[in-house]
PDB file of C-alpha atoms in Angstrom:
ATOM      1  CA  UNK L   1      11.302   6.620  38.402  1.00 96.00           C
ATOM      2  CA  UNK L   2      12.480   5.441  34.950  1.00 97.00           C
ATOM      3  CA  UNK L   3      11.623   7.784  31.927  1.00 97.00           C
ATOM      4  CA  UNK L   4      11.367   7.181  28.032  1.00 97.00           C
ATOM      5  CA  UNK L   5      11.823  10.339  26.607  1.00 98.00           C
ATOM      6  CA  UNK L   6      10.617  10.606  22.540  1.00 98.00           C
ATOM      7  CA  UNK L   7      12.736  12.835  20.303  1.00 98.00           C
ATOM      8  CA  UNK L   8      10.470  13.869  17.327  1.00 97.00           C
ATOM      9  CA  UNK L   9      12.590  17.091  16.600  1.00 97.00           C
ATOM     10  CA  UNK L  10      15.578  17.917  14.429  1.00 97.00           C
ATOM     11  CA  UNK L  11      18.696  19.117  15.742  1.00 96.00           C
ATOM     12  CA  UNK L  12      19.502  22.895  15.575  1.00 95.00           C
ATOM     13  CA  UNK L  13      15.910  23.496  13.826  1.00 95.00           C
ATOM     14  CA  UNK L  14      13.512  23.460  16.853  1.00 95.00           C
ATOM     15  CA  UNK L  15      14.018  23.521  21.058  1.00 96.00           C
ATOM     16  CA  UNK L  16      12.789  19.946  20.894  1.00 97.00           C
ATOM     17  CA  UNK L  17      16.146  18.223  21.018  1.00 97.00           C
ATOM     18  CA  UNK L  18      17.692  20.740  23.500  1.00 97.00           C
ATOM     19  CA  UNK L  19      15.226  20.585  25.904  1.00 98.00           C
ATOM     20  CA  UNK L  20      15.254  16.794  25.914  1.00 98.00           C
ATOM     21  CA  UNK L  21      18.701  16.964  26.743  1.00 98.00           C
ATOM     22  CA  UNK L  22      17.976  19.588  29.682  1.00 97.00           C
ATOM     23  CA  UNK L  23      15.355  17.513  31.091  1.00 98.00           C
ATOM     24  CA  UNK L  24      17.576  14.194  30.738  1.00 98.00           C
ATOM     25  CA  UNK L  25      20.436  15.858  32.617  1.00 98.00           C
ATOM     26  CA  UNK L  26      18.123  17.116  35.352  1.00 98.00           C
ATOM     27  CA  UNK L  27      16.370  13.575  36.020  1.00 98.00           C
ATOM     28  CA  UNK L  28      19.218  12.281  38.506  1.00 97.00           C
ATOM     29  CA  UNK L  29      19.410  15.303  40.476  1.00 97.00           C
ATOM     30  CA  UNK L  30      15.582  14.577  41.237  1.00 97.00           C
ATOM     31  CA  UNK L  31      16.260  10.696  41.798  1.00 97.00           C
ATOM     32  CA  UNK L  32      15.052   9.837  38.324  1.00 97.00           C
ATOM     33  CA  UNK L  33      16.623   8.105  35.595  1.00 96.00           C
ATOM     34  CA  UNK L  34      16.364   8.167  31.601  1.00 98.00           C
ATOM     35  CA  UNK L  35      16.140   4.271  30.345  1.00 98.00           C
ATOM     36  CA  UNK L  36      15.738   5.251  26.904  1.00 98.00           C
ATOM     37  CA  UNK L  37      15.618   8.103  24.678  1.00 98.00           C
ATOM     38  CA  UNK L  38      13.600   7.135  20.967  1.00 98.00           C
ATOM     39  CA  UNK L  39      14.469   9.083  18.153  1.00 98.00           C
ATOM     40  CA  UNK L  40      11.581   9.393  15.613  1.00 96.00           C
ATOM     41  CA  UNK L  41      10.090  11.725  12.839  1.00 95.00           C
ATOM     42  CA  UNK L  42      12.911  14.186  11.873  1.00 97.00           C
ATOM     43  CA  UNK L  43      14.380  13.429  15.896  1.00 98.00           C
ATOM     44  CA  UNK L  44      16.541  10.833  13.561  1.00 98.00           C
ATOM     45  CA  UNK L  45      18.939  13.210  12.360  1.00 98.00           C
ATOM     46  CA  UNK L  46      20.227  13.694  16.000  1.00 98.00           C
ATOM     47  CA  UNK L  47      21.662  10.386  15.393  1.00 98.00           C
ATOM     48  CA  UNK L  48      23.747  11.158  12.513  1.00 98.00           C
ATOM     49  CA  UNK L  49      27.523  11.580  13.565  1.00 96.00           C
ATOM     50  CA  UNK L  50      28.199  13.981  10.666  1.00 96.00           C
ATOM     51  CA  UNK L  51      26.494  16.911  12.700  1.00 96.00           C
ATOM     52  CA  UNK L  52      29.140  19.560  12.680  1.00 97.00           C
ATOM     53  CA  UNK L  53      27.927  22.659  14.271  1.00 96.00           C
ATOM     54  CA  UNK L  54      29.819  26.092  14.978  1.00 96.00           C
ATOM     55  CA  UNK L  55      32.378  25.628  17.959  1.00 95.00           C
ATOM     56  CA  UNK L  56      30.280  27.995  20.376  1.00 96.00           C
ATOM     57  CA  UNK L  57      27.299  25.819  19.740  1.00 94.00           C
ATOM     58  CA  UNK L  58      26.352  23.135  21.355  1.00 95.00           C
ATOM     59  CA  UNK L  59      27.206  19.211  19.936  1.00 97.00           C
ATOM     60  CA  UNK L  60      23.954  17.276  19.935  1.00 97.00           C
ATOM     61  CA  UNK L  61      25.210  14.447  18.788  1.00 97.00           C
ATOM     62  CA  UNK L  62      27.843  13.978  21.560  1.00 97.00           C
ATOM     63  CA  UNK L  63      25.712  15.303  24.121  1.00 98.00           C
ATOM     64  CA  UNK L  64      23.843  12.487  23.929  1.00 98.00           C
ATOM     65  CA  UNK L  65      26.633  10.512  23.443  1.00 98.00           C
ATOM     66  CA  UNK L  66      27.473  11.790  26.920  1.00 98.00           C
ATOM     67  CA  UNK L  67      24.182  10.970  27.987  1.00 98.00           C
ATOM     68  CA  UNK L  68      24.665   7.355  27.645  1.00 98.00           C
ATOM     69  CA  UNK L  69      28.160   7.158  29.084  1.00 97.00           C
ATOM     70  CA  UNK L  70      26.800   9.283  32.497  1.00 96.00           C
ATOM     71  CA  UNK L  71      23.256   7.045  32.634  1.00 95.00           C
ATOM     72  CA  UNK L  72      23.785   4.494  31.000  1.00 96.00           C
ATOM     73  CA  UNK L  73      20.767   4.640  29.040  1.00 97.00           C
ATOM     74  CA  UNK L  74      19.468   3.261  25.576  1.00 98.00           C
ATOM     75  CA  UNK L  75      19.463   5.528  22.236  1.00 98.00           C
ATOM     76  CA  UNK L  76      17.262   3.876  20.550  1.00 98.00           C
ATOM     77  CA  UNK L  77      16.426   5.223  16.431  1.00 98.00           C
ATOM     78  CA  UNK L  78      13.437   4.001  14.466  1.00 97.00           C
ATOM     79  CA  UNK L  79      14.961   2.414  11.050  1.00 97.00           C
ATOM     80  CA  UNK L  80      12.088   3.111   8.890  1.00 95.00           C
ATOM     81  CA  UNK L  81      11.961   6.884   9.711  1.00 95.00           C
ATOM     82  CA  UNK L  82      16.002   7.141   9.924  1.00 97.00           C
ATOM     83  CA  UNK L  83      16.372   5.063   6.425  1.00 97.00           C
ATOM     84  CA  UNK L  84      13.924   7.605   4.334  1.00 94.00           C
ATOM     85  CA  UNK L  85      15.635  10.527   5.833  1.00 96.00           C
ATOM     86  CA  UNK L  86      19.564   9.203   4.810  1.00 97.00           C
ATOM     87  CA  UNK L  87      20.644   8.321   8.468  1.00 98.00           C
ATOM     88  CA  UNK L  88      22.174   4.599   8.849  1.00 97.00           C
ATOM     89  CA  UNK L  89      24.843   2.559   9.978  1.00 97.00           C
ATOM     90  CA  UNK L  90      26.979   0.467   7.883  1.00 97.00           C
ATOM     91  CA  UNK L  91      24.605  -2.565   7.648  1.00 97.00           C
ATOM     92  CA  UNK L  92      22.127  -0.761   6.136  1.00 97.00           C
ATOM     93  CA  UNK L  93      23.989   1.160   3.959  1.00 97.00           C
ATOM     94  CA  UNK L  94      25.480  -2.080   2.549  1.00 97.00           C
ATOM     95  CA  UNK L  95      21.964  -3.605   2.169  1.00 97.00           C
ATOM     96  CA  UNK L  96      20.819  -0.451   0.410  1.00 96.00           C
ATOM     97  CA  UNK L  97      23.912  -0.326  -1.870  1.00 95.00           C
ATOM     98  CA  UNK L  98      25.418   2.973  -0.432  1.00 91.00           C
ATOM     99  CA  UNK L  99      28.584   3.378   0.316  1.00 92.00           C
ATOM    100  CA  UNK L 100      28.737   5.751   3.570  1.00 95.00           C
ATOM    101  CA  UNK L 101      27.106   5.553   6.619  1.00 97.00           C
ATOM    102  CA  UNK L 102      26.141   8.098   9.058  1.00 97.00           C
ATOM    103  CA  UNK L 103      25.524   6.411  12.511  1.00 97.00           C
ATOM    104  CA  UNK L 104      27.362   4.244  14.599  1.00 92.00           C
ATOM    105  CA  UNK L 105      27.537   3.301  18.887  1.00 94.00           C
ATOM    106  CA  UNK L 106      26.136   4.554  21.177  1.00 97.00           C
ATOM    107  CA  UNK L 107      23.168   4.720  18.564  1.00 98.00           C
ATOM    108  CA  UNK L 108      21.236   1.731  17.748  1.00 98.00           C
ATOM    109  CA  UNK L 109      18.642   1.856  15.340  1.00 98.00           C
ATOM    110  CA  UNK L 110      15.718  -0.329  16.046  1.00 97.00           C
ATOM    111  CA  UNK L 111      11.707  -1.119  14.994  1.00 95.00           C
ATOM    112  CA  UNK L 112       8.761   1.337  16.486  1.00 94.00           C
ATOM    113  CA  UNK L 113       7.714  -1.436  18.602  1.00 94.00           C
ATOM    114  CA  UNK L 114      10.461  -1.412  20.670  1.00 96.00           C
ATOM    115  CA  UNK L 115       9.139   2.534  21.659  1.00 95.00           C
ATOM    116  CA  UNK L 116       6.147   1.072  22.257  1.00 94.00           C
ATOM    117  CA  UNK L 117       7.625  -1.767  24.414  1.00 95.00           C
ATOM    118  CA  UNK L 118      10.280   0.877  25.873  1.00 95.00           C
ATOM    119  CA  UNK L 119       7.395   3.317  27.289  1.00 93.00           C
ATOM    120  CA  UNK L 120       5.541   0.199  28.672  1.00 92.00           C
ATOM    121  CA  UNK L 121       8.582  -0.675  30.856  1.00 94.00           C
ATOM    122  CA  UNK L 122       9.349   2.886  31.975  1.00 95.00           C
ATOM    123  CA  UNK L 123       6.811   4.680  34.751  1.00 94.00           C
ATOM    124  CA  UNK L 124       6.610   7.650  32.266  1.00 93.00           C
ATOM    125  CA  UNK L 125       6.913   8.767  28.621  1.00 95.00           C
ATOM    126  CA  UNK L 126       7.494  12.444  27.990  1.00 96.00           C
ATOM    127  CA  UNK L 127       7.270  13.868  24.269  1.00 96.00           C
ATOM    128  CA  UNK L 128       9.393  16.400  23.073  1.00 97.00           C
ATOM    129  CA  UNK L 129       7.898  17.692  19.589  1.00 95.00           C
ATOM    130  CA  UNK L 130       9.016  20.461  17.232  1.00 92.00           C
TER     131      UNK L 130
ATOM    132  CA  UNK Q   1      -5.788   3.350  35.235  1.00 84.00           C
ATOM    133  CA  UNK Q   2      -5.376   0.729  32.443  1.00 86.00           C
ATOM    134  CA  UNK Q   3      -1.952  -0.552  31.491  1.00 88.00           C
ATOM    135  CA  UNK Q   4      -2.643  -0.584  27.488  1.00 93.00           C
ATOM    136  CA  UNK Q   5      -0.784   2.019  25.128  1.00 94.00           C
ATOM    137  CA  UNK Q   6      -2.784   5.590  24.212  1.00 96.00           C
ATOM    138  CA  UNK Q   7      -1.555   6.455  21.045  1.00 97.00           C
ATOM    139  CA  UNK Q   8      -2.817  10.476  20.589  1.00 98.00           C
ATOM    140  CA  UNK Q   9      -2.739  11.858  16.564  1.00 98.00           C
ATOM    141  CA  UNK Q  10      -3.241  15.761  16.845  1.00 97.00           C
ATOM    142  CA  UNK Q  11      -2.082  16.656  13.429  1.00 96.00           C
ATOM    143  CA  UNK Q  12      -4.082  16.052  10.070  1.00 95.00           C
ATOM    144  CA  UNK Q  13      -3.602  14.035   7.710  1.00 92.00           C
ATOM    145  CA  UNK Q  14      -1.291  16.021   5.748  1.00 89.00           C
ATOM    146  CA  UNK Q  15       1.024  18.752   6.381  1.00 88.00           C
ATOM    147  CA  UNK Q  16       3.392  16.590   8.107  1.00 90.00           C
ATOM    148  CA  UNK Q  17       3.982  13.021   8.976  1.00 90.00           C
ATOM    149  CA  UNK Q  18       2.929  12.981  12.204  1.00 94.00           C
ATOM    150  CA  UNK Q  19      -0.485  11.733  11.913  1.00 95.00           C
ATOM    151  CA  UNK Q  20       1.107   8.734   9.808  1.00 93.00           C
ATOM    152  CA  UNK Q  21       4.127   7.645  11.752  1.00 93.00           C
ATOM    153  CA  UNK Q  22       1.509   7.669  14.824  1.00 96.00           C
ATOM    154  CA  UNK Q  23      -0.871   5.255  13.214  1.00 97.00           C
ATOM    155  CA  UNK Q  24       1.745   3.173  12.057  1.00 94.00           C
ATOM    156  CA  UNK Q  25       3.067   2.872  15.493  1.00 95.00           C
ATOM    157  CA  UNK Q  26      -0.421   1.893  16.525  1.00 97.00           C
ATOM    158  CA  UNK Q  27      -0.421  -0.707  13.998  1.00 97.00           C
ATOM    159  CA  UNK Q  28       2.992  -2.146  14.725  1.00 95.00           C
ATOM    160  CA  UNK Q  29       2.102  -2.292  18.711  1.00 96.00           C
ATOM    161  CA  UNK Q  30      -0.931  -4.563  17.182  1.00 96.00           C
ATOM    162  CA  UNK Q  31       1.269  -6.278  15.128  1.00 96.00           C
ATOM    163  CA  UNK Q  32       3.070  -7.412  18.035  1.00 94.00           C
ATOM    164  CA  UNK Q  33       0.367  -7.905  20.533  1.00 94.00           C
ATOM    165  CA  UNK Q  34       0.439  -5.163  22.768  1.00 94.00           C
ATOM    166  CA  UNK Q  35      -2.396  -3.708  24.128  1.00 94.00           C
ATOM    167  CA  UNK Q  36      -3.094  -0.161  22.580  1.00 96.00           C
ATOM    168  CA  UNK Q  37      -5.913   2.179  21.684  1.00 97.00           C
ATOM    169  CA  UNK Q  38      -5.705   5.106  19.748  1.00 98.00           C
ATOM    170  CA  UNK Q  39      -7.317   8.623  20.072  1.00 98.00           C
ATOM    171  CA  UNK Q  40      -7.519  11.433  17.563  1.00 98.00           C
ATOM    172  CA  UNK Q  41      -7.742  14.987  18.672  1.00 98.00           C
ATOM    173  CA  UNK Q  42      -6.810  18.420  17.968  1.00 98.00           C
ATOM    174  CA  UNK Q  43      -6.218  18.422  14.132  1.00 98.00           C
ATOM    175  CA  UNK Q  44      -6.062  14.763  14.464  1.00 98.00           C
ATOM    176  CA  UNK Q  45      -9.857  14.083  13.668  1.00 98.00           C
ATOM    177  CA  UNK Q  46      -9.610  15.051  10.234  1.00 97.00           C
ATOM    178  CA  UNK Q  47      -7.651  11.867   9.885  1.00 97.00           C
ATOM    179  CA  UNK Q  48     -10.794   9.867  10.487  1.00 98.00           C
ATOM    180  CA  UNK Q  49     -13.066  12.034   7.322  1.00 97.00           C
ATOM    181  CA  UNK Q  50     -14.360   9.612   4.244  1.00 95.00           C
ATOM    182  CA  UNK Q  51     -13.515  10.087   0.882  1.00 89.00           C
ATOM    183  CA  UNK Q  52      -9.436  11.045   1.396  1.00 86.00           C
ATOM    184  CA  UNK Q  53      -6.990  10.443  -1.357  1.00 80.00           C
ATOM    185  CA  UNK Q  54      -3.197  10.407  -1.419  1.00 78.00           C
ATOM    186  CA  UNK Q  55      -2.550  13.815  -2.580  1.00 69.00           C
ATOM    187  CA  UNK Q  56      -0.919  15.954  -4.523  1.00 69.00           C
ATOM    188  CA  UNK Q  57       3.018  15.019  -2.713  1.00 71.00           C
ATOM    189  CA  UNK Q  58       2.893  11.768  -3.059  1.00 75.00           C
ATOM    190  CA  UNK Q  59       2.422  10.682   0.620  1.00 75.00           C
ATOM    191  CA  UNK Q  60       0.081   8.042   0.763  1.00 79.00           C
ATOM    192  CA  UNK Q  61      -3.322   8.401   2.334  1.00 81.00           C
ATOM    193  CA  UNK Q  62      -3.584   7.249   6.373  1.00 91.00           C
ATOM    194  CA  UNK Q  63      -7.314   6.568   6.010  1.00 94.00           C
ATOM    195  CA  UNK Q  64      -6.540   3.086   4.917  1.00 93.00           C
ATOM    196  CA  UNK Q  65      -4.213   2.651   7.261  1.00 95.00           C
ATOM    197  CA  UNK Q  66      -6.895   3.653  10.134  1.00 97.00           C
ATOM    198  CA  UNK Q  67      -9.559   0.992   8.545  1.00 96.00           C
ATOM    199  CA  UNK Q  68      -6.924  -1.587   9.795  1.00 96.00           C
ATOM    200  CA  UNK Q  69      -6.476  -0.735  12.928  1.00 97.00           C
ATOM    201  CA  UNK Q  70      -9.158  -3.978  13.588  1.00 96.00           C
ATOM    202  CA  UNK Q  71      -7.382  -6.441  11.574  1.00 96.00           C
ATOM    203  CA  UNK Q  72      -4.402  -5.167  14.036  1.00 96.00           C
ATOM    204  CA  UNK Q  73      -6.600  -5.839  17.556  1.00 95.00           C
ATOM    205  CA  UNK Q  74      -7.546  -2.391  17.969  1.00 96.00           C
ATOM    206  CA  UNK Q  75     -10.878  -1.978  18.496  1.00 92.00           C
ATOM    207  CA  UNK Q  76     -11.099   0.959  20.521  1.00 95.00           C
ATOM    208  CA  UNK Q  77     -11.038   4.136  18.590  1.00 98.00           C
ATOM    209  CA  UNK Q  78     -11.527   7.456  20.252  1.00 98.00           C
ATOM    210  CA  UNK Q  79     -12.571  10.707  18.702  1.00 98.00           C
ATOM    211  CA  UNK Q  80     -12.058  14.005  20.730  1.00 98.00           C
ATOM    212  CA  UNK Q  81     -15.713  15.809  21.629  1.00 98.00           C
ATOM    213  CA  UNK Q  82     -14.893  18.855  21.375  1.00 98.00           C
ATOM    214  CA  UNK Q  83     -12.363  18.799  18.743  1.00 98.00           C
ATOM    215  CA  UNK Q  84     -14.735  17.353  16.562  1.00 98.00           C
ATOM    216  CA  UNK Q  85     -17.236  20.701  17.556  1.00 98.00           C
ATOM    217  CA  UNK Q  86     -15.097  23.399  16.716  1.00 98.00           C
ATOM    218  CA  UNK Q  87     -14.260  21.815  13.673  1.00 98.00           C
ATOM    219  CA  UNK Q  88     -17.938  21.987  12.359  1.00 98.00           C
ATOM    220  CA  UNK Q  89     -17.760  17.908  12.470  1.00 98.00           C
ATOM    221  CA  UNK Q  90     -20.003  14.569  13.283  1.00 97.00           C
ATOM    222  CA  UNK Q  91     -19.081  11.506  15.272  1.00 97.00           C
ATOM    223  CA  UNK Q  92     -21.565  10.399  12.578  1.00 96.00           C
ATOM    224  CA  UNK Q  93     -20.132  11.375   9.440  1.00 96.00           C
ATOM    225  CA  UNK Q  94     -16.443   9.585  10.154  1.00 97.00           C
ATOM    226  CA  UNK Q  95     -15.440   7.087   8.164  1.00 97.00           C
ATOM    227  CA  UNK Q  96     -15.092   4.557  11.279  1.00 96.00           C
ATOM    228  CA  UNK Q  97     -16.920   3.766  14.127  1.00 96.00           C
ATOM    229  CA  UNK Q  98     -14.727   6.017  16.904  1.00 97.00           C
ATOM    230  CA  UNK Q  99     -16.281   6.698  20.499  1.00 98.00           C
ATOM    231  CA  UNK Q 100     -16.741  10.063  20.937  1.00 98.00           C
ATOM    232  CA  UNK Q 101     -14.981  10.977  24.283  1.00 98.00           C
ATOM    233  CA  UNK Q 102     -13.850  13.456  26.192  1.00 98.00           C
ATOM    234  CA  UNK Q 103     -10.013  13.894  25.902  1.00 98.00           C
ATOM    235  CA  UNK Q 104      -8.803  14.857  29.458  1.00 97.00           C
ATOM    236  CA  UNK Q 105     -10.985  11.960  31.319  1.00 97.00           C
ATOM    237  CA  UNK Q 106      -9.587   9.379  28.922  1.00 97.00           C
ATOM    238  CA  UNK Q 107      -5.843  10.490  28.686  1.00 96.00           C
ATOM    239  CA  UNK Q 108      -6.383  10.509  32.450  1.00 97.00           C
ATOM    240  CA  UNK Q 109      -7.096   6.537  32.396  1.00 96.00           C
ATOM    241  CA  UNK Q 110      -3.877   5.563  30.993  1.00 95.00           C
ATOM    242  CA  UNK Q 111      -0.563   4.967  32.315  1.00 90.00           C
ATOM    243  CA  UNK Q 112       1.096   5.323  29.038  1.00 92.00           C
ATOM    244  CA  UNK Q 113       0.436   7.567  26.373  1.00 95.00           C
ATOM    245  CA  UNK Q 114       2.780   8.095  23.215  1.00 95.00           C
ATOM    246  CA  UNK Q 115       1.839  11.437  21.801  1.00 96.00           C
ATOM    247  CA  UNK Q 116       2.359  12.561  17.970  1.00 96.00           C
TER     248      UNK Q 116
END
């Protein structure tokens, strides 16, 4: 079956994150894949490419970097709740006047909608919430 | 089994953005013609009492964000039973016409619920 799986928690502040990863990595053994994974609410900031956590830690941010390159699957990041939070890629910073950015491939960041339209297309949406 | 959209609120109003970012998904899935209802439970049915303002952190009030949900083709609005009970609350006192239901028999109806 093909999974969208909803990231609403920060990195490194809740289990959310980790055990989305931990479920993602598990699907294939089962037979199951992960189409996309949306990144909403404070989920966003797994996006950001300036996490930097302790080396015996693990690296959210390229685990689910990883997670694309084994599955192949979307990582999809609401704009609206990524802009108000300070995570964007170089268009948007440009629009916005700023001069960094903060996310980049395999991260795209995208409209609500398109979570809406992603858990349509999928035969189940699971939640993972601070 | 229907193959609309559930969107479930279980937090109030305030406190966090949850309850918001839901309802504006709900509103954006309307916005773009997909088929979605909403429920509110848990927490959630506080969204749905009269009389809210924006308050005091300057996050704006989702109770006129909920009165649009029918300018957005989404007519069917949900209200937990039994949250509504142990929170001392009315179907009748809401500030919208919401169906009172019973959670598990209508979560079970849907193929696709997005939860926040």
């Amino acid at each position: 079956m093909k999974y969208t799986l909803i990231v609403y928690g920060a990195p490194y502040s809740s289990q959310a994150a980790h055990s989305a990863l931990r479920f993602a990595r598990a699907l294939p053994g089962l037979g199951h894949t992960v189409a996309t994974v949306f990144f909403y609410h404070d989920g966003v900031y797994n996006a950001s490419t300036l996490i930097t956590p302790p080396q015996d830690e693990p690296h959210l941010n390229q685990a689910w970097a990883e997670l694309k390159t084994t599955q192949g699957c979307e990582l999809l990041v609401c704009v609206a709740a990524a802009l108000k939070r300070g995570v964007m890629n170089d268009a948007e910073a440009r629009r916005h006047g700023g001069e960094v950015h903060n996310l980049g491939e395999p991260f795209e960041l995208t409209g609500v909608g398109q979570l809406l339209a992603s858990a349509q297309s999928s035969d189940r949406t699971v939640t993972f919430a601070p | 089994m229907t193959d609309k959209t559930l969107i479930l609120i279980r937090h109030a109003p305030h406190g966090t953005s949850f309850a918001r970012e839901g309802i504006e998904a709900a509103l954006v899935g309307g916005a773009m013609g997909m088929a979605v209802d909403i429920v509110f439970a848990g927490d959630g049915v506080f969204c749905l009492l009269p009389d809210q303002s924006a308050g005091a952190l300057g996050q704006k009030g989702t109770l006129p964000m909920i009165k649009a949900l029918p300018m957005y083709d989404i007519e069917t609005i949900f209200v937990d039973r039994v949250a509504l009970q142990q929170r001392g609350l009315e179907v009748s006192a809401l500030a919208v016409d919401a169906i009172e239901c019973e959670l598990a028999s209508v979560t079970a109806s849907y193929r696709q619920i997005v939860s926040f």
